PDB file of C-alpha atoms in Angstrom:
ATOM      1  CA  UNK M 640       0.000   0.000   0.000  1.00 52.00           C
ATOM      2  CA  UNK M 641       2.960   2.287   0.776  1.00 58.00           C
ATOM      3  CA  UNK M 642       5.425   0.959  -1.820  1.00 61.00           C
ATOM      4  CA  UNK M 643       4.440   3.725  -4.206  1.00 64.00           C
ATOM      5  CA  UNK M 644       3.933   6.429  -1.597  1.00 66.00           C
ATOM      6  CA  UNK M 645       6.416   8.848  -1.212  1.00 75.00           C
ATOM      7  CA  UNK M 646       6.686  12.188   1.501  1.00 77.00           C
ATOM      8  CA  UNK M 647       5.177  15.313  -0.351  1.00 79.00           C
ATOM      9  CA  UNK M 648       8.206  18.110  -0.469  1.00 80.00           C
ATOM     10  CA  UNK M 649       6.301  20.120   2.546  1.00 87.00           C
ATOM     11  CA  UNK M 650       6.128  17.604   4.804  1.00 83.00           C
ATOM     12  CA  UNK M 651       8.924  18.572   6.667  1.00 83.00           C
ATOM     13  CA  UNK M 652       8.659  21.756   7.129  1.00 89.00           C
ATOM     14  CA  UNK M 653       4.916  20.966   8.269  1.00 89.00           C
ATOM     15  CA  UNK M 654       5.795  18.772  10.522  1.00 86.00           C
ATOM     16  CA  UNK M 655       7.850  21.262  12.166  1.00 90.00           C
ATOM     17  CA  UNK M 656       5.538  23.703  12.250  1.00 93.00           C
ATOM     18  CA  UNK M 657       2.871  20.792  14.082  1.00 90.00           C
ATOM     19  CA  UNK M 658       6.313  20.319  16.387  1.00 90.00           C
ATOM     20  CA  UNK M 659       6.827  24.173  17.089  1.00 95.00           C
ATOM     21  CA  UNK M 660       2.655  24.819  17.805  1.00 95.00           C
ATOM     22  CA  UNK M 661       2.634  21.519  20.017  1.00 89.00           C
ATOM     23  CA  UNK M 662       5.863  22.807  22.169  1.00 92.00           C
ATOM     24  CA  UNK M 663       4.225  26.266  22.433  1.00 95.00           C
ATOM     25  CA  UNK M 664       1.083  24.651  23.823  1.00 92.00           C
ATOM     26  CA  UNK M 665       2.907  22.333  26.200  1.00 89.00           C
ATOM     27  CA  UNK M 666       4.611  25.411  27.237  1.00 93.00           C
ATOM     28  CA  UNK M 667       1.601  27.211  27.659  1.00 94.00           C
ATOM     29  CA  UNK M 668      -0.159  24.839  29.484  1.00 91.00           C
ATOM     30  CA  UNK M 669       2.676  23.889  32.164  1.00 90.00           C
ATOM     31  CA  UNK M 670       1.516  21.778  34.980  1.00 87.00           C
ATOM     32  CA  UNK M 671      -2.054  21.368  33.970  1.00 87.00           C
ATOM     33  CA  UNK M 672      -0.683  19.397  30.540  1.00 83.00           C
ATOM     34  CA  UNK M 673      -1.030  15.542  31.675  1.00 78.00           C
ATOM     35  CA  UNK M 674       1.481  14.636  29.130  1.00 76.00           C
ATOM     36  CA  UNK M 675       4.461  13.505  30.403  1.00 72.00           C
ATOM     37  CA  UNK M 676       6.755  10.241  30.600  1.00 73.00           C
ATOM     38  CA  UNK M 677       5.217   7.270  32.091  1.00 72.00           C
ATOM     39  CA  UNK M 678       2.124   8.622  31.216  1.00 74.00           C
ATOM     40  CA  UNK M 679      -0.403   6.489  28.720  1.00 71.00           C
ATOM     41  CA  UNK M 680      -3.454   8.223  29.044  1.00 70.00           C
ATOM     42  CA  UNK M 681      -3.651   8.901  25.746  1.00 71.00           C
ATOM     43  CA  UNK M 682      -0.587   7.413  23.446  1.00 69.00           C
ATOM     44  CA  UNK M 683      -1.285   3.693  24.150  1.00 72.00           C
ATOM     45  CA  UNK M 684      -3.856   2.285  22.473  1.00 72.00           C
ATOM     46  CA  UNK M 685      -6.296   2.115  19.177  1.00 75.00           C
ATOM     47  CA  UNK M 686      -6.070   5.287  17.512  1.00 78.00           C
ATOM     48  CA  UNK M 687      -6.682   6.517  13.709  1.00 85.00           C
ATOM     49  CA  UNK M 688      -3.653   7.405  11.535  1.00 87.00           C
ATOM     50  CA  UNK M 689      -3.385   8.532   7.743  1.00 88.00           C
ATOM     51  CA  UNK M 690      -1.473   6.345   5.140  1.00 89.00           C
ATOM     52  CA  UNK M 691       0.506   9.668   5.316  1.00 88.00           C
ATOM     53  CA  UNK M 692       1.127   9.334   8.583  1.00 88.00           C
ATOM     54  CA  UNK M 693       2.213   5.186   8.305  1.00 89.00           C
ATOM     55  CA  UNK M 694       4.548   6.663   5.737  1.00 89.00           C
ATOM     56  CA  UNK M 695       5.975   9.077   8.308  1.00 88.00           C
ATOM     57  CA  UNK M 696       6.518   6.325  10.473  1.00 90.00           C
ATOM     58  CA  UNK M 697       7.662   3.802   8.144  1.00 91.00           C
ATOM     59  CA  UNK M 698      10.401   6.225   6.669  1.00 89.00           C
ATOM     60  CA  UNK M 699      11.568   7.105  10.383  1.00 90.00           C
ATOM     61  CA  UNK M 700      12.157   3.606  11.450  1.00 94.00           C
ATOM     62  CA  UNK M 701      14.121   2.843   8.035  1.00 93.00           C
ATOM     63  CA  UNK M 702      16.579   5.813   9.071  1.00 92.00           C
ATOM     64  CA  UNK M 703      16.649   4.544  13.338  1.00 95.00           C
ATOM     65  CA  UNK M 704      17.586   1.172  11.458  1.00 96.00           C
ATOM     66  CA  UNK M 705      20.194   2.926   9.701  1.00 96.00           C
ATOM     67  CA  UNK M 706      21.667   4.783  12.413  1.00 96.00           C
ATOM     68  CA  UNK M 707      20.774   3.173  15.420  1.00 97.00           C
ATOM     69  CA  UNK M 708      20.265  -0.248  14.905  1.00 97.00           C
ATOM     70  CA  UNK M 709      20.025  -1.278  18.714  1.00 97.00           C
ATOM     71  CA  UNK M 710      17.531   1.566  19.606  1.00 96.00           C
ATOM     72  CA  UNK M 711      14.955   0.716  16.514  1.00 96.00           C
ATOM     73  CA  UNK M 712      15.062  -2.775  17.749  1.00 96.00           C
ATOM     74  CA  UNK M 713      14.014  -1.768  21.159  1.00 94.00           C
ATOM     75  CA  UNK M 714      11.275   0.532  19.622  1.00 92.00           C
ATOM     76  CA  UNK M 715       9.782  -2.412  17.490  1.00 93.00           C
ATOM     77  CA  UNK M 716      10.078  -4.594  20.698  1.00 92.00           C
ATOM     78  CA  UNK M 717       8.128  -1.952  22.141  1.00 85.00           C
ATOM     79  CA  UNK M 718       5.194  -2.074  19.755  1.00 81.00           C
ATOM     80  CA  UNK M 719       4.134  -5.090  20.097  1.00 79.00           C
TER      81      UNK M 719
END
């Protein structure tokens, strides 16, 4: 399904701007944001995501493969 699939030009700087609005928010928000590690309330689980977004993730783990072999094993492991 994603073999033919390929990031649009934009998505990068997109993403950053998603990044940069997020951080702002967090920011924002301070102690009343529940996010925060060990926290699952909302990141574990079924959740909806694009083909886009599967192609995001798919591309990611190619480069962690790449460049940190050990670390992309543990974040397969992980997802399971």
């Amino acid at each position: 399904m994603l073999a033919g699939m390929s990031l649009p030009a934009s998505d990068r700087e997109l993403v950053q701007i998603v990044d940069a609005s997020l951080a702002d928010a967090a920011r924002r928000a301070g102690p009343w944001l529940v996010c925060r590690p060990g926290c699952t309330q909302c990141c574990f689980g079924a959740f909806a995501i694009s083909q886009l977004d599967a192609l995001r993730l798919a591309s990611g783990m190619q480069k962690l493969r790449r460049e940190n072999p050990p670390l992309a094993s543990e974040v397969e492991r992980r997802s399971l």
